[in-house]
XYZ file of C-alpha atoms in Angstrom:
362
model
C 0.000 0.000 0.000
C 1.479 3.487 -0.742
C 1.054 6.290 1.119
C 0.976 10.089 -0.263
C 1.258 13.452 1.844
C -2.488 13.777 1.137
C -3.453 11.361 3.069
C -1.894 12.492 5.905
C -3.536 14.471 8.858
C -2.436 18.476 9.045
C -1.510 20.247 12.376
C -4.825 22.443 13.213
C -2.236 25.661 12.953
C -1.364 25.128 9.211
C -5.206 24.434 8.816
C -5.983 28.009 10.130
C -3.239 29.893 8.261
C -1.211 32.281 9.269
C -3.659 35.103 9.750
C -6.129 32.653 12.349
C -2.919 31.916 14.382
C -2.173 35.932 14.806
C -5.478 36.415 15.591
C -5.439 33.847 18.402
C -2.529 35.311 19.820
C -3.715 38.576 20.001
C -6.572 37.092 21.793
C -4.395 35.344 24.076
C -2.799 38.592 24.458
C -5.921 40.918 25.473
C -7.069 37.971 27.507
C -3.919 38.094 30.025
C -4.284 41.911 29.822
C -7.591 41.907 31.454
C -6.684 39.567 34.037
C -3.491 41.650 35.080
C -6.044 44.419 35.614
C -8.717 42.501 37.693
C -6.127 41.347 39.832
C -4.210 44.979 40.121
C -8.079 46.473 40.410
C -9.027 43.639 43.852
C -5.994 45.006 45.641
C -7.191 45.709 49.468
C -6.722 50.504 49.209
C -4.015 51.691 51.744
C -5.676 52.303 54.818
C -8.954 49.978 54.833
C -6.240 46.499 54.540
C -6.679 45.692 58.407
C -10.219 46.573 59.027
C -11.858 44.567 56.121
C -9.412 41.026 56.634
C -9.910 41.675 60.262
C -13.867 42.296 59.961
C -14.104 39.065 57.579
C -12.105 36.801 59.780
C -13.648 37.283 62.431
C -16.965 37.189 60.643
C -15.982 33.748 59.014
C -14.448 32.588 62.597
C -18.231 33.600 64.692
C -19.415 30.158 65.130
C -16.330 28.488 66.086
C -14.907 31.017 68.362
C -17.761 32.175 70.601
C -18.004 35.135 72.387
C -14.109 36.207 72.102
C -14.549 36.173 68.340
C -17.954 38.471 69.067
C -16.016 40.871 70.790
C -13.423 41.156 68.343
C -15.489 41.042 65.314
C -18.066 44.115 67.240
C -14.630 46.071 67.756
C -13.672 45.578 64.219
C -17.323 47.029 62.883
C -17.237 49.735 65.206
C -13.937 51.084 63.911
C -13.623 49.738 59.829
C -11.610 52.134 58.397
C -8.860 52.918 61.384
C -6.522 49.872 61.056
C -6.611 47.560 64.259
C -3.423 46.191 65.226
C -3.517 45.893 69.169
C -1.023 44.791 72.115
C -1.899 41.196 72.835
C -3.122 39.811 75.898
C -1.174 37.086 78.112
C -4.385 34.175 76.371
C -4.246 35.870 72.819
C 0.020 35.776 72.643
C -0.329 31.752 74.298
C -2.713 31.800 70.877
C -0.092 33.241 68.428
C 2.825 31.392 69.774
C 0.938 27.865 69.152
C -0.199 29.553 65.271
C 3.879 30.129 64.760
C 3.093 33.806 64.640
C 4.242 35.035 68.653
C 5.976 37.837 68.987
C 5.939 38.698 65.578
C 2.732 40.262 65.389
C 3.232 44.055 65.994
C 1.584 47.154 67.696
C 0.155 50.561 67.195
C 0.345 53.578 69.777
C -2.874 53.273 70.612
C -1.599 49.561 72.384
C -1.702 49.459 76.024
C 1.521 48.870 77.951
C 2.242 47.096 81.380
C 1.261 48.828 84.048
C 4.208 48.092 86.361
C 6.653 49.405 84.146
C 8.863 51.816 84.721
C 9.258 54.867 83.738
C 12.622 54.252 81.863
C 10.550 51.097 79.967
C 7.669 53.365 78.922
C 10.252 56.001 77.369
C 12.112 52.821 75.458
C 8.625 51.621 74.224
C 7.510 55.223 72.557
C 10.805 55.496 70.953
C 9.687 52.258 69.923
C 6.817 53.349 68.044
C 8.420 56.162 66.896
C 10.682 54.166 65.013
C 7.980 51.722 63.352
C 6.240 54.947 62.040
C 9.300 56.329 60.165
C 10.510 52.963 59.239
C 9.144 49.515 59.444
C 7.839 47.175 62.096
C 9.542 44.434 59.865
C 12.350 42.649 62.381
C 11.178 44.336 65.669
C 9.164 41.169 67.340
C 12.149 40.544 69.794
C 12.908 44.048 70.346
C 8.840 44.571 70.976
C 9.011 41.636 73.342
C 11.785 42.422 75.194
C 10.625 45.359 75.830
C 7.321 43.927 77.676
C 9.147 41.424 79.445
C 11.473 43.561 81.001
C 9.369 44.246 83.629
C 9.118 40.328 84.649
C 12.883 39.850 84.452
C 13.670 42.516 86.962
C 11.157 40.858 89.363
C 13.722 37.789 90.137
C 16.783 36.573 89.989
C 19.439 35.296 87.599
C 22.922 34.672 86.768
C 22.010 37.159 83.640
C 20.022 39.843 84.204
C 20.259 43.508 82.252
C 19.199 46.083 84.402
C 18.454 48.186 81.392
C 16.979 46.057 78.051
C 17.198 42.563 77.277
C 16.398 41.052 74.246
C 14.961 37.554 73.684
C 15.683 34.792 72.120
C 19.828 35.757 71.852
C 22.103 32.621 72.879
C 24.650 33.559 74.922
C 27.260 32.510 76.853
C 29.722 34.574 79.560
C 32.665 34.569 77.468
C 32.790 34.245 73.558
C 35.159 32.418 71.058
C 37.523 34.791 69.040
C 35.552 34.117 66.129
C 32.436 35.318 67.184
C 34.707 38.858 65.783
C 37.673 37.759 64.526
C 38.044 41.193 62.397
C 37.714 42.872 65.189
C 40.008 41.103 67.490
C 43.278 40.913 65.023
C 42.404 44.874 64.107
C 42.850 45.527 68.061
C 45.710 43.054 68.751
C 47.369 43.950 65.615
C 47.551 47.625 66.792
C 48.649 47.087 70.587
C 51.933 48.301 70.671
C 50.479 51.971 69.251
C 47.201 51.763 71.780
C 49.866 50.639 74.701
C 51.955 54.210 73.926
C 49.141 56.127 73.777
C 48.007 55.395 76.887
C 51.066 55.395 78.620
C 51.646 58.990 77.134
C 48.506 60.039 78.910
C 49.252 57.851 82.323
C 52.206 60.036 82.613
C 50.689 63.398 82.551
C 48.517 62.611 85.841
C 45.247 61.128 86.778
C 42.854 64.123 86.737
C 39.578 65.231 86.196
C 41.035 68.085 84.191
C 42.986 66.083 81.731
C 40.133 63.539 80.675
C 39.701 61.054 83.207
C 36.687 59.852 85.508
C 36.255 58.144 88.557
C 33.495 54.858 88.024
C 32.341 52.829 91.095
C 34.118 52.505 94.055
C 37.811 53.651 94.534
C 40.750 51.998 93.234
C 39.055 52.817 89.059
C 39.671 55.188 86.858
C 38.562 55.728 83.177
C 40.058 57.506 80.417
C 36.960 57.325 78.391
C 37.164 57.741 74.407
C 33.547 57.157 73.591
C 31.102 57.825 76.431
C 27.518 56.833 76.098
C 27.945 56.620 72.017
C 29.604 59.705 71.906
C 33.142 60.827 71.044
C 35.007 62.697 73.714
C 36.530 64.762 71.151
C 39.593 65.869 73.337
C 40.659 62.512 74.859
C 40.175 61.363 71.096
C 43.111 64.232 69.653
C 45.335 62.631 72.487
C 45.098 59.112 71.549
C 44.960 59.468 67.472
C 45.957 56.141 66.646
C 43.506 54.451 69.106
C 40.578 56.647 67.901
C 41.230 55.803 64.017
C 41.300 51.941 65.185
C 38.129 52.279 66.795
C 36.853 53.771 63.847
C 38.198 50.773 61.528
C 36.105 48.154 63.371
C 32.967 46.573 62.275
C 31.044 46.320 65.325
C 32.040 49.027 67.403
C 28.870 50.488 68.765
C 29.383 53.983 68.186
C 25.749 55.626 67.639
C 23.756 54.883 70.946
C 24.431 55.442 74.818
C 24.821 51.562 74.930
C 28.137 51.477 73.746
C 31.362 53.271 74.996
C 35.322 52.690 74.739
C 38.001 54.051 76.729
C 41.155 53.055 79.165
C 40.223 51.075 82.718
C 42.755 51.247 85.509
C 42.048 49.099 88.430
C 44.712 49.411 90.843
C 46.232 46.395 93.582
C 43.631 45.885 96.247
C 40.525 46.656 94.562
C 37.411 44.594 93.688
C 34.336 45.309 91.942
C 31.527 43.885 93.260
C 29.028 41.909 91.535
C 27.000 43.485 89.220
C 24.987 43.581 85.782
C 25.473 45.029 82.182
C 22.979 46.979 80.896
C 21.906 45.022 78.207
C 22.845 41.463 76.249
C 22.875 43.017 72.952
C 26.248 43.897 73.064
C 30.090 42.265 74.090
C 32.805 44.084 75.858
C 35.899 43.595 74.308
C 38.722 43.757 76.926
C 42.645 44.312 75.200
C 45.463 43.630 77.829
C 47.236 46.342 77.898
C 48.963 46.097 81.461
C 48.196 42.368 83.390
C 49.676 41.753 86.389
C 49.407 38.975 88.051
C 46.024 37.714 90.487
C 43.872 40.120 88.395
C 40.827 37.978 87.699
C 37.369 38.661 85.972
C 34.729 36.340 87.025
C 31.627 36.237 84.535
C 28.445 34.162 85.117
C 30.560 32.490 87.722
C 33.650 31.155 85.099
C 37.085 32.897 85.616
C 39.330 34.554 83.279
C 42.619 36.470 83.558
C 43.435 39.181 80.260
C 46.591 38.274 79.093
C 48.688 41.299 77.715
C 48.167 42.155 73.699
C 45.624 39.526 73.534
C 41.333 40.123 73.179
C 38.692 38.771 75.678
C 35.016 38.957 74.477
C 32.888 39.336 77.563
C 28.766 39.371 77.869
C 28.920 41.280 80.730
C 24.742 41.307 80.805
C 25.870 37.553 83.020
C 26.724 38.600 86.890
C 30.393 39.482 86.921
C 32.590 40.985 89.443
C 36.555 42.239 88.886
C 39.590 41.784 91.512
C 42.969 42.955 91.350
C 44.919 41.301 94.113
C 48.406 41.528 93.187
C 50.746 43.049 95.617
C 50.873 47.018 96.144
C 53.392 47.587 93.825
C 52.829 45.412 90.804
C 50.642 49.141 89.407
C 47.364 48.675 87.823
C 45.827 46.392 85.561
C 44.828 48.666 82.349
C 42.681 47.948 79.503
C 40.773 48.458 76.370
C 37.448 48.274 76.634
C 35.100 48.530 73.488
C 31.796 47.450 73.330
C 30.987 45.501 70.069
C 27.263 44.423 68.742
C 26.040 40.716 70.000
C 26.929 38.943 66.834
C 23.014 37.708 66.821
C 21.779 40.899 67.107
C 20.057 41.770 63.201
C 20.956 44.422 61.294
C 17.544 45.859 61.455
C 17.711 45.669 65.208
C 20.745 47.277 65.902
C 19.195 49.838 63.463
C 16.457 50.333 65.990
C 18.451 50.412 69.123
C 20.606 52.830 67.530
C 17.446 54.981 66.943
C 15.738 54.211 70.221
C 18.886 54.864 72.552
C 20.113 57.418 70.615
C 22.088 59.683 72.218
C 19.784 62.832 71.629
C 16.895 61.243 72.985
C-alpha cells in the first residue's frame, strides 16, 4: 500500500493559516491583559487592609470562636476604616505562639503597655513606636518583646540579668570564642603596641579630672573614656589618634547609641568590683590587655578569666560578673581596652532600631 502526503492528517495551525494563528494570539494577548487588571483592580486601598481582613475573619471565625470572636469582630465594625493592630493579651500571645506567629505580630500607639513598668521602659517603648512609624515594624518582634518582658525579668533573679533592656531569644554565653569577631580582634591586637603608647603617654601626665579622666564605682578605678555613652570625647580622642582611628576601623564598634562606649580602665592592687549587671545582652565588651599583672581575675556568670597582655577577651557582661585585682601594692594597675561591640546575633535591622531608640539625643 502506498502512502501520499495527502493522506496524511495536518496540524490544526497550518489548517488556520497564518492570519487565524495571529489572531489567536492577540486574543491570548488581550485575555492576560484583562486579568493583570482585575487582579491589580481587587488590591485591598491603603488604609482599609486591616479593618476589612480583620472584619471578615472574624466574621468567618463567629461560630467556632464564641463570644471572644464576638467581641473582636463588634470592635472591628465599630472602627472599619482605622486599622486595628492591638497589644496582645497574656491568652491571645499563648494563641499566636501555638499559630507560629508570637511575637511577631506588631503594635500601634494606641496599644496598652504594662502597668508596672517603669518609667525608663515606657520612654524605650515610645521610641519604639516612633521608630515603626518612620521605618518599618519588619524585624522588631524581639525588640517589641523584650521590651514587655522587662518588667518580669527585673522581678527575680538570675545569673544574667540587664538592668536596662534585654532582648529575647539571643544565645549567649559569659565569654565568647575569638571568632564570634575575629576582624575585630586581630584589628585591636594587631595595633597594641600603638594603643599601649598612647596610653602610657597620657598615664604620665597625671590622673585628673582636668585632663580627661573619671572616677566609676568605688575607689581603686579610673577611666580615660574615648567614647562615652555613644559619643566621642573629642579631646581625649586628639590625644590618643591612633587608638581613635582603630576604633573607627572596626565593624562592630557600637558607636551611635548610649549603649556602647570605649576608653582606658585602671584598676589598681587591692581593689574589687563587686558583683553586678550590664545593661543590656545586645552587646560584648571587648577587653585588650594592655597592662596584666598577676592575680587580676574577671569572674563572669561564675567562670574565671585572667586578660593576658596584647591579647582580646570577648565578655557578655549582661551575666553577673565581678573584677579583683589582688596583686601586691606595687605590681601598678591592671589597664585595659574596653570597646563594646554588637552581639553577633543581634540583626541588622535591630541594631538599626536600638541605635534609633537609645540614641544619644533622645
Amino acid at each position: 500500500m502506498h502512502w501520499t502526503m495527502n493522506t496524511l492528517p495536518l496540524p490544526p495551525y497550518m489548517e488556520l493559516g497564518v492570519q487565524s494563528l495571529s489572531g489567536l494570539l492577540w486574543t491570548v494577548l488581550l485575555l492576560f491583559l484583562w486579568h493583570c487588571y482585575r487582579m491589580g483592580s481587587d488590591l485591598p486601598i491603603p488604609g482599609h487592609t486591616h479593618g476589612k481582613l480583620k472584619s471578615s475573619s472574624r466574621r468567618s471565625m463567629k461560630s467556632c470562636v464564641g463570644t471572644k470572636c464576638n467581641a473582636r469582630s463588634k470592635l472591628s465594625r465599630s472602627d472599619p476604616i482605622t486599622p486595628f493592630i492591638s497589644m496582645e493579651t497574656e491568652e491571645e500571645e499563648e494563641e499566636d505562639e501555638e499559630q507560629g506567629r508570637g511575637y511577631l505580630t506588631p503594635v500601634l500607639s494606641h496599644a496598652l503597655f504594662p502597668a508596672q513598668a517603669s518609667a525608663e521602659a515606657k520612654k524605650l517603648y515610645m521610641a519604639l513606636q516612633e521608630y515603626a512609624k518612620r521605618y518599618s515594624w519588619v524585624g522588631m518582634g524581639r525588640i517589641h518583646k523584650g521590651l514587655r518582658e522587662q518588667v518580669r525579668l527585673n522581678d527575680h533573679s538570675a545569673i544574667q540579668k540587664p538592668h536596662l533592656f534585654f532582648l529575647p531569644d539571643v544565645p549567649s554565653v559569659p565569654f565568647f570564642p575569638r571568632d564570634a569577631h575575629r576582624h575585630d580582634i586581630e584589628v585591636l591586637e594587631a595595633n597594641y603596641l600603638a594603643i599601649l603608647a598612647e596610653f602610657q603617654a597620657v598615664y604620665q601626665r597625671g590622673i585628673d579630672s582636668k585632663l580627661g579622666w573619671t572616677s566609676v564605682g568605688p575607689k581603686g578605678q579610673a577611666v580615660f573614656p574615648l567614647y562615652s555613652a555613644g559619643v566621642c570625647v573629642a579631646g581625649n580622642c586628639r590625644s590618643c589618634p591612633s587608638s581613635y582611628r582603630t576604633l573607627l576601623s572596626l565593624r562592630t564598634f557600637i558607636n551611635s547609641n548610649s549603649l556602647g562606649s570605649a576608653g582606658f580602665w585602671l584598676l589598681w592592687p587591692g581593689a574589687t568590683l563587686g558583683s553586678s549587671y550590664g545593661p543590656t545582652n545586645t552587646r560584648l565588651r571587648c577587653h585588650l590587655g594592655l597592662q596584666t599583672p598577676p592575680l587580676c581575675e574577671l569572674v563572669v556568670g561564675g567562670e574565671p578569666q585572667c586578660w593576658s597582655e596584647g591579647h582580646c577577651l570577648l565578655v557578655d557582661d549582661s551575666f553577673l560578673h565581678t573584677v579583683s585585682h589582688n596583686g601586691p601594692p606595687d605590681s601598678g594597675p591592671r589597664v585595659i581596652l574596653s570597646v563594646d561591640l554588637w552581639h553577633p546575633n543581634v540583626a541588622a535591622a535591630e541594631r538599626q532600631a536600638l541605635d534609633f531608640i537609645f540614641s544619644p539625643d533622645l
